Amino acid sequence: MEQALAHRPFASAPFVVGKSPPAAPSEPHIPAEESLSPIVSHQWINGEYKHLVVEASPKALAVKPGQFFNLLCPSPDAGELWLRRPQSVYRIDRAKGRLEFLYKCVGRGTNGLATLKRGDDLNMVGPLGVGFTMNPGWKNIVVLGRGVGLATLAPISQLAGENGIGVTAILSARSADFVMGGELFGEVGDVVGVLDTDGTSTVENVEAILGRLIAQGKADAFYTCGSNRLFQLMKRLGKKHGIPGQIAMEQIMACGLGPCYVCVRTFEVDGKQELRRVCIEGPVFDLQEALGW
Ligand SMILES: Cc1cc2nc3c(=O)[nH]c(=O)nc-3n(C[C@H](O)[C@H](O)[C@H](O)COP(=O)(O)OP(=O)(O)OC[C@H]3O[C@@H](n4cnc5c(N)ncnc54)[C@H](O)[C@@H]3O)c2cc1C
Ligand code: FES
């Protein structure tokens, strides 16, 4: 027995999109895999964000809204770049067999990622983590995001649209240039942009917008990502009006798979504090159990 195990490969080779046979190389009961995904397009959408489209393996295309991939980013300079970088999926295009990412260039990993060109292979591990859930009985949901959080919320809006559930997307940004995904959210529901430049992104104004949606019966559930103050607002209103909610949390990660405990955050469940790993117990959590950051 021991001898047989010793001869089993420790890790499988990556699935090469367009080349590997459908069932190889990973075992079907394992929900994630490492894959090499050819880049279809990779473009700047403003001064800070890039939109990346890849051809994806069947296992990668099974990603659920809110789940993420851990991407191997090339080094942008002469030094080594350790560790993959987590990115949630922005759009799942199962008809074309493609996945899309929308990311902000903030440091060496994302600036290295930005150097990849059309035709290059992106090495990605996933889908990872626990995604959003949706109750088929809901008629209308509200998504509220800011910055890169908008990328994470886009697929839940896509899923709501596919299931005939109405969506109001409140997109918060520094200025009009940074309201991302407006078109994508607009395909499935109503879009409300709130900006720092004209003062509409204040907590007071967003609270007034949410209050109107609640009064109109357009808020069966809340979803949020990307802003601590907006999360706190949704949590407070969710508690007051008995509206269920979910938050996609971010945390710096190392392994992305559960064993290293780099990504732990504190939660509160039934009045008691609990530590949970964002990579494997999240990144999506119950709005009322999450604490701020
Ligand atoms: C589950 C998950 C999904 C994500 N999805 C997206 C996405 O769709 N689009 C997107 O643009 N970004 C997303 N992020 C954030 C992204 O992973 C980080 O921006 C990226 O890892 C930064 O790597 P870097 O080497 O470029 O920057 P670094 O040099 O590592 O860091 C640059 C700056 O970014 C901060 N930072 C690094 N990692 C994170 C993080 N995980 N969360 C918050 N701040 C961080 C650092 O503290 C530092 O200030 C996601 C993060 C997680 C955990
Ligand atoms: S990143 Fe290693 S346990 Fe979460």
PDB file of N, CA and C in Angstrom, residues 106-183:
ATOM      1  N   VAL A 106      -2.129  47.452  -8.287  1.00  0.00           N
ATOM      2  CA  VAL A 106      -1.765  48.111  -7.027  1.00  0.00           C
ATOM      3  C   VAL A 106      -0.327  47.847  -6.608  1.00  0.00           C
ATOM      4  N   GLY A 107       0.238  46.702  -6.991  1.00  0.00           N
ATOM      5  CA  GLY A 107       1.576  46.353  -6.523  1.00  0.00           C
ATOM      6  C   GLY A 107       2.275  45.450  -7.525  1.00  0.00           C
ATOM      7  N   ARG A 108       3.291  44.727  -7.051  1.00  0.00           N
ATOM      8  CA  ARG A 108       4.118  43.964  -7.991  1.00  0.00           C
ATOM      9  C   ARG A 108       3.334  42.848  -8.674  1.00  0.00           C
ATOM     10  N   GLY A 109       2.449  42.175  -7.922  1.00  0.00           N
ATOM     11  CA  GLY A 109       1.708  41.060  -8.520  1.00  0.00           C
ATOM     12  C   GLY A 109       0.805  41.519  -9.649  1.00  0.00           C
ATOM     13  N   THR A 110      -0.020  42.495  -9.360  1.00  0.00           N
ATOM     14  CA  THR A 110      -0.974  42.951 -10.378  1.00  0.00           C
ATOM     15  C   THR A 110      -0.257  43.714 -11.501  1.00  0.00           C
ATOM     16  N   ASN A 111       0.849  44.404 -11.182  1.00  0.00           N
ATOM     17  CA  ASN A 111       1.601  45.064 -12.267  1.00  0.00           C
ATOM     18  C   ASN A 111       2.300  44.027 -13.142  1.00  0.00           C
ATOM     19  N   GLY A 112       2.704  42.899 -12.538  1.00  0.00           N
ATOM     20  CA  GLY A 112       3.270  41.801 -13.339  1.00  0.00           C
ATOM     21  C   GLY A 112       2.193  41.167 -14.197  1.00  0.00           C
ATOM     22  N   LEU A 113       1.023  40.947 -13.604  1.00  0.00           N
ATOM     23  CA  LEU A 113      -0.109  40.374 -14.349  1.00  0.00           C
ATOM     24  C   LEU A 113      -0.428  41.241 -15.580  1.00  0.00           C
ATOM     25  N   ALA A 114      -0.321  42.548 -15.372  1.00  0.00           N
ATOM     26  CA  ALA A 114      -0.661  43.499 -16.449  1.00  0.00           C
ATOM     27  C   ALA A 114       0.257  43.357 -17.663  1.00  0.00           C
ATOM     28  N   THR A 115       1.423  42.706 -17.503  1.00  0.00           N
ATOM     29  CA  THR A 115       2.359  42.585 -18.644  1.00  0.00           C
ATOM     30  C   THR A 115       1.969  41.443 -19.580  1.00  0.00           C
ATOM     31  N   LEU A 116       1.068  40.551 -19.134  1.00  0.00           N
ATOM     32  CA  LEU A 116       0.677  39.424 -19.997  1.00  0.00           C
ATOM     33  C   LEU A 116      -0.088  39.940 -21.212  1.00  0.00           C
ATOM     34  N   LYS A 117       0.155  39.248 -22.341  1.00  0.00           N
ATOM     35  CA  LYS A 117      -0.466  39.721 -23.601  1.00  0.00           C
ATOM     36  C   LYS A 117      -1.395  38.665 -24.168  1.00  0.00           C
ATOM     37  N   ARG A 118      -2.206  39.101 -25.107  1.00  0.00           N
ATOM     38  CA  ARG A 118      -3.087  38.192 -25.837  1.00  0.00           C
ATOM     39  C   ARG A 118      -2.262  37.023 -26.389  1.00  0.00           C
ATOM     40  N   GLY A 119      -2.762  35.803 -26.173  1.00  0.00           N
ATOM     41  CA  GLY A 119      -2.042  34.617 -26.658  1.00  0.00           C
ATOM     42  C   GLY A 119      -1.183  33.974 -25.585  1.00  0.00           C
ATOM     43  N   ASP A 120      -0.764  34.744 -24.555  1.00  0.00           N
ATOM     44  CA  ASP A 120      -0.017  34.149 -23.430  1.00  0.00           C
ATOM     45  C   ASP A 120      -0.949  33.240 -22.642  1.00  0.00           C
ATOM     46  N   ASP A 121      -0.359  32.274 -21.931  1.00  0.00           N
ATOM     47  CA  ASP A 121      -1.154  31.421 -21.039  1.00  0.00           C
ATOM     48  C   ASP A 121      -1.168  32.009 -19.634  1.00  0.00           C
ATOM     49  N   LEU A 122      -2.361  32.122 -19.044  1.00  0.00           N
ATOM     50  CA  LEU A 122      -2.471  32.538 -17.644  1.00  0.00           C
ATOM     51  C   LEU A 122      -2.577  31.274 -16.804  1.00  0.00           C
ATOM     52  N   ASN A 123      -1.672  31.142 -15.828  1.00  0.00           N
ATOM     53  CA  ASN A 123      -1.718  29.988 -14.927  1.00  0.00           C
ATOM     54  C   ASN A 123      -2.623  30.342 -13.748  1.00  0.00           C
ATOM     55  N   MET A 124      -3.754  29.639 -13.629  1.00  0.00           N
ATOM     56  CA  MET A 124      -4.688  29.958 -12.546  1.00  0.00           C
ATOM     57  C   MET A 124      -5.092  28.702 -11.778  1.00  0.00           C
ATOM     58  N   VAL A 125      -5.295  28.869 -10.478  1.00  0.00           N
ATOM     59  CA  VAL A 125      -5.776  27.770  -9.631  1.00  0.00           C
ATOM     60  C   VAL A 125      -7.177  28.138  -9.143  1.00  0.00           C
ATOM     61  N   GLY A 126      -8.112  27.235  -9.371  1.00  0.00           N
ATOM     62  CA  GLY A 126      -9.473  27.519  -8.906  1.00  0.00           C
ATOM     63  C   GLY A 126     -10.485  26.649  -9.607  1.00  0.00           C
ATOM     64  N   PRO A 127     -11.767  26.911  -9.403  1.00  0.00           N
ATOM     65  CA  PRO A 127     -12.331  27.948  -8.544  1.00  0.00           C
ATOM     66  C   PRO A 127     -12.166  27.615  -7.054  1.00  0.00           C
ATOM     67  N   LEU A 128     -11.919  28.680  -6.252  1.00  0.00           N
ATOM     68  CA  LEU A 128     -11.651  28.498  -4.828  1.00  0.00           C
ATOM     69  C   LEU A 128     -12.676  29.256  -3.973  1.00  0.00           C
ATOM     70  N   GLY A 129     -12.825  28.765  -2.744  1.00  0.00           N
ATOM     71  CA  GLY A 129     -13.649  29.472  -1.763  1.00  0.00           C
ATOM     72  C   GLY A 129     -15.136  29.200  -1.899  1.00  0.00           C
ATOM     73  N   VAL A 130     -15.883  29.878  -1.025  1.00  0.00           N
ATOM     74  CA  VAL A 130     -17.344  29.753  -0.980  1.00  0.00           C
ATOM     75  C   VAL A 130     -17.941  30.998  -1.625  1.00  0.00           C
ATOM     76  N   GLY A 131     -18.839  30.807  -2.578  1.00  0.00           N
ATOM     77  CA  GLY A 131     -19.424  31.934  -3.301  1.00  0.00           C
ATOM     78  C   GLY A 131     -20.730  32.418  -2.684  1.00  0.00           C
ATOM     79  N   PHE A 132     -21.405  33.305  -3.404  1.00  0.00           N
ATOM     80  CA  PHE A 132     -22.699  33.849  -2.959  1.00  0.00           C
ATOM     81  C   PHE A 132     -23.794  32.797  -3.110  1.00  0.00           C
ATOM     82  N   THR A 133     -24.838  32.943  -2.320  1.00  0.00           N
ATOM     83  CA  THR A 133     -26.031  32.111  -2.509  1.00  0.00           C
ATOM     84  C   THR A 133     -27.223  33.029  -2.785  1.00  0.00           C
ATOM     85  N   MET A 134     -28.238  32.444  -3.422  1.00  0.00           N
ATOM     86  CA  MET A 134     -29.420  33.240  -3.774  1.00  0.00           C
ATOM     87  C   MET A 134     -30.662  32.387  -3.554  1.00  0.00           C
ATOM     88  N   ASN A 135     -31.659  32.955  -2.931  1.00  0.00           N
ATOM     89  CA  ASN A 135     -32.902  32.235  -2.679  1.00  0.00           C
ATOM     90  C   ASN A 135     -33.834  32.433  -3.883  1.00  0.00           C
ATOM     91  N   PRO A 136     -34.275  31.346  -4.533  1.00  0.00           N
ATOM     92  CA  PRO A 136     -35.104  31.521  -5.734  1.00  0.00           C
ATOM     93  C   PRO A 136     -36.417  32.247  -5.451  1.00  0.00           C
ATOM     94  N   GLY A 137     -36.822  32.317  -4.167  1.00  0.00           N
ATOM     95  CA  GLY A 137     -38.066  33.016  -3.822  1.00  0.00           C
ATOM     96  C   GLY A 137     -37.922  34.534  -3.842  1.00  0.00           C
ATOM     97  N   TRP A 138     -36.679  35.049  -3.865  1.00  0.00           N
ATOM     98  CA  TRP A 138     -36.493  36.502  -3.865  1.00  0.00           C
ATOM     99  C   TRP A 138     -36.901  37.086  -5.213  1.00  0.00           C
ATOM    100  N   LYS A 139     -37.496  38.282  -5.151  1.00  0.00           N
ATOM    101  CA  LYS A 139     -37.923  38.954  -6.397  1.00  0.00           C
ATOM    102  C   LYS A 139     -36.932  40.055  -6.796  1.00  0.00           C
ATOM    103  N   ASN A 140     -36.356  40.711  -5.780  1.00  0.00           N
ATOM    104  CA  ASN A 140     -35.445  41.833  -6.058  1.00  0.00           C
ATOM    105  C   ASN A 140     -34.289  41.833  -5.056  1.00  0.00           C
ATOM    106  N   ILE A 141     -33.087  42.034  -5.572  1.00  0.00           N
ATOM    107  CA  ILE A 141     -31.936  42.148  -4.674  1.00  0.00           C
ATOM    108  C   ILE A 141     -31.248  43.493  -4.900  1.00  0.00           C
ATOM    109  N   VAL A 142     -30.464  43.895  -3.894  1.00  0.00           N
ATOM    110  CA  VAL A 142     -29.682  45.127  -4.022  1.00  0.00           C
ATOM    111  C   VAL A 142     -28.212  44.779  -3.879  1.00  0.00           C
ATOM    112  N   VAL A 143     -27.386  45.186  -4.838  1.00  0.00           N
ATOM    113  CA  VAL A 143     -25.939  45.013  -4.692  1.00  0.00           C
ATOM    114  C   VAL A 143     -25.316  46.402  -4.537  1.00  0.00           C
ATOM    115  N   LEU A 144     -24.368  46.485  -3.618  1.00  0.00           N
ATOM    116  CA  LEU A 144     -23.736  47.768  -3.302  1.00  0.00           C
ATOM    117  C   LEU A 144     -22.235  47.546  -3.256  1.00  0.00           C
ATOM    118  N   GLY A 145     -21.502  48.166  -4.173  1.00  0.00           N
ATOM    119  CA  GLY A 145     -20.061  47.924  -4.201  1.00  0.00           C
ATOM    120  C   GLY A 145     -19.285  49.177  -4.491  1.00  0.00           C
ATOM    121  N   ARG A 146     -18.001  49.071  -4.183  1.00  0.00           N
ATOM    122  CA  ARG A 146     -17.101  50.206  -4.456  1.00  0.00           C
ATOM    123  C   ARG A 146     -15.758  49.650  -4.925  1.00  0.00           C
ATOM    124  N   GLY A 147     -15.133  50.377  -5.853  1.00  0.00           N
ATOM    125  CA  GLY A 147     -13.798  50.005  -6.334  1.00  0.00           C
ATOM    126  C   GLY A 147     -13.794  48.597  -6.906  1.00  0.00           C
ATOM    127  N   VAL A 148     -12.759  47.806  -6.524  1.00  0.00           N
ATOM    128  CA  VAL A 148     -12.653  46.447  -7.069  1.00  0.00           C
ATOM    129  C   VAL A 148     -13.818  45.564  -6.612  1.00  0.00           C
ATOM    130  N   GLY A 149     -14.525  45.999  -5.567  1.00  0.00           N
ATOM    131  CA  GLY A 149     -15.693  45.244  -5.101  1.00  0.00           C
ATOM    132  C   GLY A 149     -16.759  45.105  -6.183  1.00  0.00           C
ATOM    133  N   LEU A 150     -16.772  46.070  -7.101  1.00  0.00           N
ATOM    134  CA  LEU A 150     -17.760  45.999  -8.184  1.00  0.00           C
ATOM    135  C   LEU A 150     -17.502  44.777  -9.059  1.00  0.00           C
ATOM    136  N   ALA A 151     -16.221  44.433  -9.250  1.00  0.00           N
ATOM    137  CA  ALA A 151     -15.878  43.265 -10.075  1.00  0.00           C
ATOM    138  C   ALA A 151     -16.443  41.998  -9.436  1.00  0.00           C
ATOM    139  N   THR A 152     -16.325  41.906  -8.124  1.00  0.00           N
ATOM    140  CA  THR A 152     -16.771  40.699  -7.412  1.00  0.00           C
ATOM    141  C   THR A 152     -18.288  40.550  -7.452  1.00  0.00           C
ATOM    142  N   LEU A 153     -19.003  41.693  -7.474  1.00  0.00           N
ATOM    143  CA  LEU A 153     -20.472  41.642  -7.409  1.00  0.00           C
ATOM    144  C   LEU A 153     -21.124  41.410  -8.776  1.00  0.00           C
ATOM    145  N   ALA A 154     -20.367  41.622  -9.849  1.00  0.00           N
ATOM    146  CA  ALA A 154     -20.982  41.518 -11.181  1.00  0.00           C
ATOM    147  C   ALA A 154     -21.612  40.141 -11.439  1.00  0.00           C
ATOM    148  N   PRO A 155     -20.933  39.019 -11.126  1.00  0.00           N
ATOM    149  CA  PRO A 155     -21.540  37.722 -11.465  1.00  0.00           C
ATOM    150  C   PRO A 155     -22.815  37.398 -10.678  1.00  0.00           C
ATOM    151  N   ILE A 156     -22.971  37.955  -9.467  1.00  0.00           N
ATOM    152  CA  ILE A 156     -24.205  37.669  -8.717  1.00  0.00           C
ATOM    153  C   ILE A 156     -25.364  38.391  -9.410  1.00  0.00           C
ATOM    154  N   SER A 157     -25.071  39.538 -10.009  1.00  0.00           N
ATOM    155  CA  SER A 157     -26.106  40.253 -10.752  1.00  0.00           C
ATOM    156  C   SER A 157     -26.457  39.471 -12.020  1.00  0.00           C
ATOM    157  N   GLN A 158     -25.409  38.920 -12.650  1.00  0.00           N
ATOM    158  CA  GLN A 158     -25.624  38.097 -13.852  1.00  0.00           C
ATOM    159  C   GLN A 158     -26.540  36.908 -13.503  1.00  0.00           C
ATOM    160  N   LEU A 159     -26.248  36.253 -12.368  1.00  0.00           N
ATOM    161  CA  LEU A 159     -27.036  35.085 -11.951  1.00  0.00           C
ATOM    162  C   LEU A 159     -28.480  35.482 -11.638  1.00  0.00           C
ATOM    163  N   ALA A 160     -28.639  36.632 -10.957  1.00  0.00           N
ATOM    164  CA  ALA A 160     -29.996  37.111 -10.647  1.00  0.00           C
ATOM    165  C   ALA A 160     -30.761  37.332 -11.940  1.00  0.00           C
ATOM    166  N   GLY A 161     -30.115  37.992 -12.911  1.00  0.00           N
ATOM    167  CA  GLY A 161     -30.750  38.254 -14.204  1.00  0.00           C
ATOM    168  C   GLY A 161     -31.192  36.960 -14.874  1.00  0.00           C
ATOM    169  N   GLU A 162     -30.322  35.935 -14.842  1.00  0.00           N
ATOM    170  CA  GLU A 162     -30.646  34.652 -15.487  1.00  0.00           C
ATOM    171  C   GLU A 162     -31.832  33.966 -14.810  1.00  0.00           C
ATOM    172  N   ASN A 163     -32.048  34.286 -13.520  1.00  0.00           N
ATOM    173  CA  ASN A 163     -33.144  33.653 -12.764  1.00  0.00           C
ATOM    174  C   ASN A 163     -34.363  34.553 -12.629  1.00  0.00           C
ATOM    175  N   GLY A 164     -34.401  35.629 -13.393  1.00  0.00           N
ATOM    176  CA  GLY A 164     -35.563  36.519 -13.381  1.00  0.00           C
ATOM    177  C   GLY A 164     -35.709  37.306 -12.095  1.00  0.00           C
ATOM    178  N   ILE A 165     -34.626  37.480 -11.357  1.00  0.00           N
ATOM    179  CA  ILE A 165     -34.664  38.269 -10.119  1.00  0.00           C
ATOM    180  C   ILE A 165     -34.173  39.684 -10.441  1.00  0.00           C
ATOM    181  N   GLY A 166     -34.944  40.693 -10.031  1.00  0.00           N
ATOM    182  CA  GLY A 166     -34.570  42.076 -10.322  1.00  0.00           C
ATOM    183  C   GLY A 166     -33.358  42.506  -9.502  1.00  0.00           C
ATOM    184  N   VAL A 167     -32.523  43.368 -10.098  1.00  0.00           N
ATOM    185  CA  VAL A 167     -31.305  43.833  -9.418  1.00  0.00           C
ATOM    186  C   VAL A 167     -31.266  45.352  -9.432  1.00  0.00           C
ATOM    187  N   THR A 168     -30.991  45.948  -8.279  1.00  0.00           N
ATOM    188  CA  THR A 168     -30.582  47.354  -8.264  1.00  0.00           C
ATOM    189  C   THR A 168     -29.126  47.368  -7.845  1.00  0.00           C
ATOM    190  N   ALA A 169     -28.267  47.897  -8.718  1.00  0.00           N
ATOM    191  CA  ALA A 169     -26.830  47.938  -8.426  1.00  0.00           C
ATOM    192  C   ALA A 169     -26.441  49.368  -8.094  1.00  0.00           C
ATOM    193  N   ILE A 170     -25.959  49.569  -6.863  1.00  0.00           N
ATOM    194  CA  ILE A 170     -25.472  50.892  -6.471  1.00  0.00           C
ATOM    195  C   ILE A 170     -23.946  50.834  -6.560  1.00  0.00           C
ATOM    196  N   LEU A 171     -23.408  51.576  -7.518  1.00  0.00           N
ATOM    197  CA  LEU A 171     -21.980  51.514  -7.810  1.00  0.00           C
ATOM    198  C   LEU A 171     -21.315  52.785  -7.297  1.00  0.00           C
ATOM    199  N   SER A 172     -20.446  52.620  -6.301  1.00  0.00           N
ATOM    200  CA  SER A 172     -19.801  53.771  -5.685  1.00  0.00           C
ATOM    201  C   SER A 172     -18.369  53.900  -6.203  1.00  0.00           C
ATOM    202  N   ALA A 173     -17.957  55.126  -6.515  1.00  0.00           N
ATOM    203  CA  ALA A 173     -16.606  55.319  -7.058  1.00  0.00           C
ATOM    204  C   ALA A 173     -16.125  56.737  -6.790  1.00  0.00           C
ATOM    205  N   ARG A 174     -14.771  56.905  -6.929  1.00  0.00           N
ATOM    206  CA  ARG A 174     -14.170  58.236  -6.748  1.00  0.00           C
ATOM    207  C   ARG A 174     -14.740  59.231  -7.743  1.00  0.00           C
ATOM    208  N   SER A 175     -14.784  58.799  -9.027  1.00  0.00           N
ATOM    209  CA  SER A 175     -15.299  59.683 -10.074  1.00  0.00           C
ATOM    210  C   SER A 175     -15.914  58.802 -11.156  1.00  0.00           C
ATOM    211  N   ALA A 176     -16.540  59.452 -12.134  1.00  0.00           N
ATOM    212  CA  ALA A 176     -17.258  58.692 -13.177  1.00  0.00           C
ATOM    213  C   ALA A 176     -16.340  57.710 -13.899  1.00  0.00           C
ATOM    214  N   ASP A 177     -15.041  58.045 -14.043  1.00  0.00           N
ATOM    215  CA  ASP A 177     -14.075  57.158 -14.727  1.00  0.00           C
ATOM    216  C   ASP A 177     -13.939  55.805 -14.041  1.00  0.00           C
ATOM    217  N   PHE A 178     -14.218  55.777 -12.736  1.00  0.00           N
ATOM    218  CA  PHE A 178     -13.977  54.552 -11.969  1.00  0.00           C
ATOM    219  C   PHE A 178     -15.259  53.797 -11.615  1.00  0.00           C
ATOM    220  N   VAL A 179     -16.375  54.180 -12.251  1.00  0.00           N
ATOM    221  CA  VAL A 179     -17.601  53.376 -12.097  1.00  0.00           C
ATOM    222  C   VAL A 179     -17.490  52.250 -13.106  1.00  0.00           C
ATOM    223  N   MET A 180     -17.094  51.078 -12.627  1.00  0.00           N
ATOM    224  CA  MET A 180     -16.833  49.982 -13.565  1.00  0.00           C
ATOM    225  C   MET A 180     -17.974  48.998 -13.635  1.00  0.00           C
ATOM    226  N   GLY A 181     -18.158  48.460 -14.818  1.00  0.00           N
ATOM    227  CA  GLY A 181     -19.157  47.402 -14.981  1.00  0.00           C
ATOM    228  C   GLY A 181     -20.563  47.944 -15.135  1.00  0.00           C
ATOM    229  N   GLY A 182     -20.699  49.270 -15.314  1.00  0.00           N
ATOM    230  CA  GLY A 182     -22.036  49.849 -15.452  1.00  0.00           C
ATOM    231  C   GLY A 182     -22.859  49.151 -16.531  1.00  0.00           C
ATOM    232  N   GLU A 183     -22.205  48.867 -17.675  1.00  0.00           N
ATOM    233  CA  GLU A 183     -22.919  48.211 -18.794  1.00  0.00           C
ATOM    234  C   GLU A 183     -23.374  46.810 -18.394  1.00  0.00           C
TER     235      GLU A 183
END
